[in-house]
Coordinates of C-alpha atoms in Angstrom, one line a residue:
X20 CA 0.0 0.0 0.0
X21 CA 2.9 2.3 0.8
X22 CA 4.4 1.7 -2.6
X23 CA 1.1 2.3 -4.3
X24 CA 0.8 5.5 -2.3
X25 CA 4.3 6.7 -3.3
X26 CA 3.6 5.8 -6.9
X27 CA 0.3 7.7 -6.8
X28 CA 2.2 10.7 -5.5
X29 CA 4.9 10.5 -8.1
X30 CA 2.7 10.2 -11.1
X31 CA 1.2 13.8 -10.9
X32 CA 4.7 15.2 -10.3
X33 CA 5.9 13.5 -13.5
X34 CA 3.0 14.7 -15.4
X35 CA 3.7 18.2 -14.3
X36 CA 7.4 18.1 -14.9
X37 CA 7.0 16.6 -18.5
X38 CA 5.2 19.6 -20.1
X39 CA 7.4 22.0 -18.2
X40 CA 10.6 20.3 -19.5
X41 CA 9.2 20.2 -23.1
X42 CA 8.5 23.9 -23.0
X43 CA 11.9 24.7 -21.6
X44 CA 13.7 22.5 -24.2
X45 CA 11.6 24.1 -27.0
X46 CA 12.5 27.6 -25.8
X47 CA 16.2 26.8 -25.5
X48 CA 16.3 25.2 -29.0
X49 CA 14.6 28.2 -30.7
X50 CA 16.9 30.7 -29.0
X51 CA 20.1 28.6 -29.8
X52 CA 19.1 28.2 -33.4
X53 CA 18.3 31.9 -33.7
X54 CA 21.8 32.7 -32.4
X55 CA 23.3 30.4 -34.9
X56 CA 21.3 31.9 -37.8
X57 CA 22.3 35.5 -36.8
X58 CA 25.9 34.5 -36.9
X59 CA 25.5 32.8 -40.2
X60 CA 23.9 35.9 -41.7
X61 CA 26.7 38.1 -40.4
X62 CA 29.3 35.7 -41.9
X63 CA 27.5 35.5 -45.2
X64 CA 27.1 39.3 -45.5
X65 CA 30.9 39.6 -45.7
X66 CA 30.9 37.9 -49.1
X67 CA 27.5 38.7 -50.7
X68 CA 24.4 40.7 -50.4
X69 CA 21.6 39.2 -48.3
X70 CA 18.3 39.2 -50.4
X71 CA 15.3 37.0 -51.0
X72 CA 17.4 34.3 -52.7
X73 CA 19.5 33.7 -49.6
X74 CA 18.7 30.5 -47.8
X75 CA 20.3 31.8 -44.6
X76 CA 17.7 34.6 -44.5
X77 CA 14.8 32.3 -45.2
X78 CA 15.9 30.2 -42.3
X79 CA 16.3 33.2 -40.0
X80 CA 12.9 34.5 -40.9
X81 CA 11.3 31.1 -40.2
X82 CA 13.1 31.0 -36.8
X83 CA 12.0 34.5 -35.8
X84 CA 8.4 33.7 -36.9
X85 CA 8.4 30.6 -34.8
X86 CA 9.8 32.5 -31.8
X87 CA 7.2 35.3 -32.1
X88 CA 4.4 32.7 -32.6
X89 CA 5.4 30.5 -29.6
X90 CA 2.4 30.0 -27.3
X91 CA 0.5 32.8 -28.9
X92 CA -3.1 33.0 -27.7
X93 CA -6.0 32.7 -30.0
X94 CA -8.8 35.3 -30.4
X95 CA -12.1 34.5 -28.7
X96 CA -15.1 35.4 -30.9
X97 CA -18.6 36.4 -29.6
X98 CA -19.8 32.8 -30.0
X99 CA -16.9 31.4 -27.8
X100 CA -14.9 30.0 -30.6
X101 CA -11.1 30.5 -30.6
X102 CA -9.6 31.7 -34.0
X103 CA -5.9 31.5 -34.5
X104 CA -3.8 34.7 -34.4
X105 CA -0.6 35.7 -36.1
X106 CA 2.4 37.5 -34.5
X107 CA 1.6 40.5 -36.6
X108 CA -1.5 41.2 -34.4
X109 CA 0.9 41.5 -31.4
X110 CA 3.5 43.6 -33.2
X111 CA 0.9 46.0 -34.6
X112 CA -0.3 46.8 -31.1
X113 CA 3.0 46.6 -29.1
X114 CA 5.2 48.6 -31.6
X115 CA 2.9 51.6 -32.1
X116 CA 5.1 53.7 -29.9
X117 CA 8.2 53.3 -32.1
X118 CA 9.2 56.6 -33.7
X119 CA 8.9 56.6 -37.5
X120 CA 7.2 53.2 -37.4
X121 CA 6.5 51.2 -40.6
X122 CA 3.3 49.7 -39.2
X123 CA 0.9 52.0 -41.0
X124 CA 2.7 51.5 -44.4
X125 CA 2.5 47.8 -44.0
X126 CA -1.1 47.9 -43.1
X127 CA -1.8 49.9 -46.3
X128 CA 0.0 47.5 -48.6
X129 CA -2.3 46.3 -51.4
X130 CA -0.5 43.1 -52.4
X131 CA -0.3 41.8 -48.8
X132 CA -3.6 40.6 -47.5
X133 CA -3.3 38.0 -44.7
X134 CA -2.0 38.7 -41.3
X135 CA 0.9 36.3 -41.6
X136 CA 2.0 37.9 -44.8
X137 CA 2.0 41.3 -43.2
X138 CA 4.2 39.9 -40.4
X139 CA 6.7 38.6 -42.9
X140 CA 6.7 41.9 -44.7
X141 CA 7.3 43.7 -41.4
X142 CA 10.4 41.5 -40.8
X143 CA 11.9 42.5 -44.2
X144 CA 11.1 46.2 -43.8
X145 CA 12.5 46.3 -40.3
X146 CA 15.7 44.6 -41.4
X147 CA 16.1 47.0 -44.3
X148 CA 15.5 49.9 -41.9
X149 CA 18.0 48.4 -39.4
X150 CA 15.4 48.8 -36.6
X151 CA 14.4 45.2 -35.9
X152 CA 16.1 45.1 -32.5
X153 CA 14.4 48.4 -31.6
X154 CA 11.0 47.0 -32.5
X155 CA 11.5 43.8 -30.5
X156 CA 12.8 45.8 -27.5
X157 CA 9.9 48.2 -27.5
X158 CA 7.4 45.3 -27.8
X159 CA 8.9 43.4 -24.9
X160 CA 8.9 46.5 -22.7
X161 CA 5.1 46.7 -23.1
X162 CA 4.7 43.8 -20.7
X163 CA 0.9 44.3 -20.3
X164 CA 0.3 43.9 -24.0
X165 CA 2.7 41.0 -24.2
X166 CA 0.9 39.3 -21.3
X167 CA -2.4 39.8 -23.0
X168 CA -1.3 38.1 -26.3
X169 CA 0.8 35.2 -25.0
X170 CA 0.3 32.3 -22.6
X171 CA 2.6 31.3 -19.7
X172 CA 5.8 29.7 -20.9
X173 CA 6.2 31.8 -24.0
X174 CA 9.6 32.9 -25.1
X175 CA 8.7 36.6 -25.1
X176 CA 7.6 36.2 -21.4
X177 CA 10.7 34.4 -20.2
X178 CA 14.3 35.3 -19.6
X179 CA 15.2 34.4 -23.2
X180 CA 13.5 37.6 -24.4
X181 CA 16.3 39.8 -23.3
X182 CA 18.8 37.5 -25.1
X183 CA 16.7 37.8 -28.3
X184 CA 16.8 41.6 -28.4
X185 CA 20.6 41.5 -27.8
X186 CA 21.2 38.9 -30.6
X187 CA 19.1 40.9 -33.2
X188 CA 21.3 44.0 -32.5
X189 CA 24.1 42.5 -34.6
X190 CA 21.9 42.5 -37.7
X191 CA 22.0 46.3 -37.9
X192 CA 25.4 46.0 -39.5
X193 CA 24.0 44.1 -42.5
X194 CA 22.6 45.8 -45.6
X195 CA 19.5 43.8 -46.7
X196 CA 17.8 44.1 -50.0
X197 CA 14.3 42.6 -50.3
X198 CA 11.4 42.7 -52.7
X199 CA 8.0 43.0 -51.0
X200 CA 6.1 41.4 -53.9
X201 CA 7.8 38.0 -54.0
X202 CA 6.7 34.6 -53.0
X203 CA 8.3 34.9 -49.6
X204 CA 5.3 36.9 -48.4
X205 CA 2.8 34.2 -49.1
X206 CA 1.0 33.6 -45.8
X207 CA -0.9 30.4 -46.8
X208 CA 1.8 28.1 -45.5
X209 CA 3.7 28.1 -42.2
X210 CA 7.4 28.6 -41.9
X211 CA 9.6 25.6 -41.6
X212 CA 13.1 25.7 -40.0
X213 CA 16.0 23.9 -41.6
X214 CA 18.1 22.5 -38.7
X215 CA 20.7 20.8 -40.9
X216 CA 23.1 23.8 -41.3
X217 CA 23.4 24.0 -37.5
X218 CA 23.8 20.3 -36.7
X219 CA 27.3 19.2 -35.9
X220 CA 28.5 15.9 -34.7
X221 CA 32.1 15.8 -33.5
X222 CA 33.6 12.3 -33.5
X223 CA 36.1 11.6 -30.8
X224 CA 39.5 10.2 -31.6
X225 CA 38.8 7.1 -29.4
X226 CA 35.9 6.1 -31.5
X227 CA 36.2 2.5 -32.8
X228 CA 34.5 3.1 -36.2
X229 CA 34.7 6.0 -38.5
X230 CA 32.2 7.4 -41.0
X231 CA 34.0 5.8 -44.0
X232 CA 34.1 2.4 -42.3
X233 CA 30.4 2.6 -41.6
X234 CA 29.6 3.5 -45.1
X235 CA 31.7 0.7 -46.5
X236 CA 30.0 -1.8 -44.1
X237 CA 26.6 -0.6 -45.2
X238 CA 27.6 -0.8 -48.9
X239 CA 28.9 -4.4 -48.5
X240 CA 25.9 -5.6 -46.5
X241 CA 23.5 -4.1 -48.9
X242 CA 24.7 -6.1 -51.9
X243 CA 25.6 -9.7 -51.2
X244 CA 26.9 -10.4 -54.7
X245 CA 29.2 -7.4 -54.7
X246 CA 32.8 -7.9 -55.5
X247 CA 35.9 -6.3 -53.9
X248 CA 36.4 -4.2 -57.0
X249 CA 33.1 -2.4 -56.4
X250 CA 34.1 -1.5 -52.8
X251 CA 37.0 0.7 -53.9
X252 CA 40.5 1.1 -52.7
X253 CA 41.2 0.5 -49.0
X254 CA 41.2 3.4 -46.6
X255 CA 44.3 4.4 -44.8
X256 CA 43.6 5.0 -41.2
X257 CA 46.4 7.4 -40.5
X258 CA 45.6 9.8 -43.4
X259 CA 41.9 9.5 -42.5
X260 CA 42.5 10.4 -38.9
X261 CA 44.7 13.4 -39.9
X262 CA 42.1 14.6 -42.3
X263 CA 39.4 14.4 -39.6
X264 CA 41.6 16.3 -37.2
X265 CA 42.2 19.0 -39.8
X266 CA 38.5 19.3 -40.5
X267 CA 37.7 19.7 -36.8
X268 CA 40.4 22.4 -36.5
X269 CA 39.0 24.2 -39.5
X270 CA 35.5 24.1 -38.0
X271 CA 36.7 25.4 -34.7
X272 CA 38.6 28.2 -36.6
X273 CA 35.5 29.2 -38.6
X274 CA 33.4 29.2 -35.4
X275 CA 35.9 31.3 -33.6
X276 CA 36.0 33.7 -36.6
X277 CA 32.2 34.0 -36.6
X278 CA 32.2 34.7 -32.9
X279 CA 35.0 37.3 -33.4
X280 CA 33.1 39.1 -36.1
X281 CA 29.9 39.1 -34.0
X282 CA 31.7 40.4 -31.0
X283 CA 33.6 43.1 -33.0
X284 CA 30.3 44.3 -34.4
X285 CA 28.8 44.5 -30.9
X286 CA 31.8 46.4 -29.6
X287 CA 31.5 48.8 -32.5
X288 CA 27.9 49.4 -31.8
X289 CA 28.6 49.9 -28.1
X290 CA 31.4 52.4 -28.9
X291 CA 29.0 54.4 -31.1
X292 CA 26.5 54.5 -28.3
X293 CA 29.3 55.5 -25.9
X294 CA 30.5 58.3 -28.2
X295 CA 26.9 59.6 -28.5
X296 CA 26.5 59.6 -24.8
X297 CA 29.8 61.4 -24.3
X298 CA 28.7 64.1 -26.9
X299 CA 25.4 64.5 -25.2
X300 CA 27.1 64.8 -21.8
X301 CA 29.4 67.5 -23.2
X302 CA 26.4 69.4 -24.6
X303 CA 24.7 69.3 -21.2
X304 CA 27.8 70.5 -19.4
X305 CA 28.2 73.4 -21.9
X306 CA 24.6 74.3 -21.3
X307 CA 25.0 74.2 -17.6
X308 CA 28.1 76.5 -17.9
X309 CA 26.1 78.9 -20.1
X310 CA 23.3 79.0 -17.6
X311 CA 25.7 79.7 -14.7
X312 CA 27.3 82.6 -16.7
X313 CA 23.9 84.0 -17.4
X314 CA 22.9 83.8 -13.8
X315 CA 26.2 85.6 -12.7
X316 CA 25.6 88.4 -15.2
X317 CA 22.0 88.8 -14.1
X318 CA 23.2 88.9 -10.4
X319 CA 25.8 91.6 -11.3
X320 CA 23.2 93.6 -13.1
X321 CA 20.8 93.4 -10.1
X322 CA 23.6 94.4 -7.7
X323 CA 24.4 97.4 -10.0
X324 CA 20.7 98.4 -10.0
X325 CA 20.7 98.2 -6.2
X326 CA 23.7 100.5 -5.9
X327 CA 22.1 103.0 -8.2
X328 CA 18.9 102.9 -6.2
X329 CA 20.9 103.5 -3.0
X330 CA 22.7 106.5 -4.6
X331 CA 19.4 108.0 -5.8
X332 CA 18.0 107.5 -2.3
X333 CA 21.0 109.4 -0.8
X334 CA 20.5 112.2 -3.3
X335 CA 16.8 112.4 -2.3
X336 CA 17.8 112.8 1.3
X337 CA 20.3 115.5 0.5
X338 CA 17.6 117.3 -1.5
X339 CA 15.2 117.2 1.4
X340 CA 17.9 118.7 3.7
X341 CA 18.5 121.4 1.2
X342 CA 14.8 122.3 0.9
X343 CA 14.6 122.3 4.7
X344 CA 17.5 124.8 5.0
X345 CA 16.0 127.0 2.3
X346 CA 12.7 127.0 4.1
X347 CA 14.5 128.1 7.3
X348 CA 16.2 130.9 5.5
X349 CA 12.9 132.0 3.9
X350 CA 11.2 132.1 7.3
X351 CA 14.0 134.2 8.7
X352 CA 13.7 136.7 5.8
X353 CA 9.9 137.2 6.2
X354 CA 9.1 140.8 7.4
X355 CA 6.6 139.6 10.0
X356 CA 9.3 138.1 12.2
X357 CA 11.3 140.4 14.5
X358 CA 14.4 140.0 16.4
X359 CA 12.5 138.5 19.3
X360 CA 11.5 135.6 17.0
X361 CA 15.2 135.0 16.1
X362 CA 16.1 135.1 19.8
X363 CA 13.4 132.6 20.6
X364 CA 14.7 130.2 17.9
X365 CA 18.2 130.5 19.3
X366 CA 16.9 129.8 22.8
X367 CA 15.1 126.8 21.6
X368 CA 18.3 125.5 20.0
X369 CA 20.2 126.1 23.2
X370 CA 17.6 124.6 25.6
X371 CA 18.8 121.0 25.1
X372 CA 18.1 117.8 23.2
X373 CA 14.9 116.9 25.1
X374 CA 12.6 118.9 22.9
X375 CA 14.4 118.4 19.6
X376 CA 15.8 114.9 19.0
X377 CA 18.1 115.8 16.2
X378 CA 18.8 118.5 13.7
X379 CA 17.9 116.1 11.0
X380 CA 14.5 115.5 12.5
X381 CA 13.9 119.3 12.8
X382 CA 14.8 119.7 9.2
X383 CA 12.6 116.9 8.2
X384 CA 9.7 118.4 10.1
X385 CA 10.2 121.8 8.4
X386 CA 10.2 120.3 5.0
X387 CA 7.0 120.8 3.1
X388 CA 5.7 121.4 -0.4
X389 CA 5.1 125.1 0.3
X390 CA 8.7 125.6 1.3
X391 CA 9.9 123.8 -1.8
X392 CA 7.7 126.0 -3.9
X393 CA 9.0 129.0 -2.1
X394 CA 12.5 127.8 -2.9
X395 CA 11.8 127.6 -6.6
X396 CA 10.0 131.0 -6.5
X397 CA 13.0 132.5 -4.8
X398 CA 15.4 131.0 -7.4
X399 CA 13.2 132.2 -10.2
X400 CA 12.8 135.8 -9.0
X401 CA 16.5 136.0 -7.8
X402 CA 15.4 137.2 -4.4
X403 CA 18.2 135.3 -2.8
X404 CA 20.8 137.3 -4.6
X405 CA 20.8 140.4 -2.3
X406 CA 18.5 139.8 0.8
X407 CA 20.5 142.3 2.9
X408 CA 20.1 145.1 0.4
X409 CA 16.4 144.9 0.4
X410 CA 16.2 144.9 4.2
X411 CA 18.6 147.9 4.6
X412 CA 17.0 150.0 1.9
X413 CA 15.4 153.2 3.3
X414 CA 12.2 152.6 1.5
X415 CA 11.4 149.5 3.6
X416 CA 10.3 150.0 7.2
X417 CA 8.9 147.4 9.5
X418 CA 5.1 147.6 9.8

């Protein structure tokens, strides 16, 4: 009973781990094949132009279509039926925020009718514009839309999505040339991936049998009446082993060369981004310096205005004092005042500082509009020129 109970507990766990493993293996396979196809395209672009006739491009387009269609949700109709979707439905919504997007132009293409064909046209246009990585990055950042279109376990929802955007960045260095009216845009058939260019079996040196011996054995067993002449000359094991070693070294060299070119392209792109960032930083620093200089000049101007205002205020105070003195002199020259009034004014000045706080206060209290007007009238009539003459003239007598 215990064994049955343990077995009953293990069966659901195995059932749960099986689909999870299959999904993980499928995601890993697609991402790995996509990386190989990108490297193959970069290597091929060094010798010829990549266009619709290139088998490497057709394989890459099929791989990218499979990745973007991985665990894509269907569209539920009003009657509860689920109709299949294409990855173009997701790209059309998620990439609408890309600047100078080609989404509208692809939507208005006359020779492209189906959704799958529009998606394939978008891949070609994005590659020619060298913005495919930007489109994918923008779509993956819109997590809400991505979650609405894809099920759990999809590649675009996992950690592999960041690797995908980084891998597609190397394609910006390739000049693509496509015709958007060819047979490659036919959306009536699904894309098929050719895995044979990326399959590699490395035979160890300790292996008992080689490929040539296996082929010879199969040929001899397939025809019983075959003669030794039909088999061909015997194989020399030493030369064959050296040939295999040279082939393996050559394959490793080619792989290292592809990786080197891919890494050099990534370094070049990063250096361009770094130079752009440095130039933007210099512009910002120059702008900050200009703003500081403008602020200093404005501060100096304000300080100069304050000094001018202070000088004007001092001149106003001096003018008030002058008007007060003139009013005092005018009051002393009036005929209604006698020597007793002068003596009283002198006595008031000599009484002390209890009654008058300061001479400035007295002058301020005597300042008035009438006195200022009297000052101007005296200046205009030139009465201040000879006040003693008028007082000592015989015609003038005190009333």
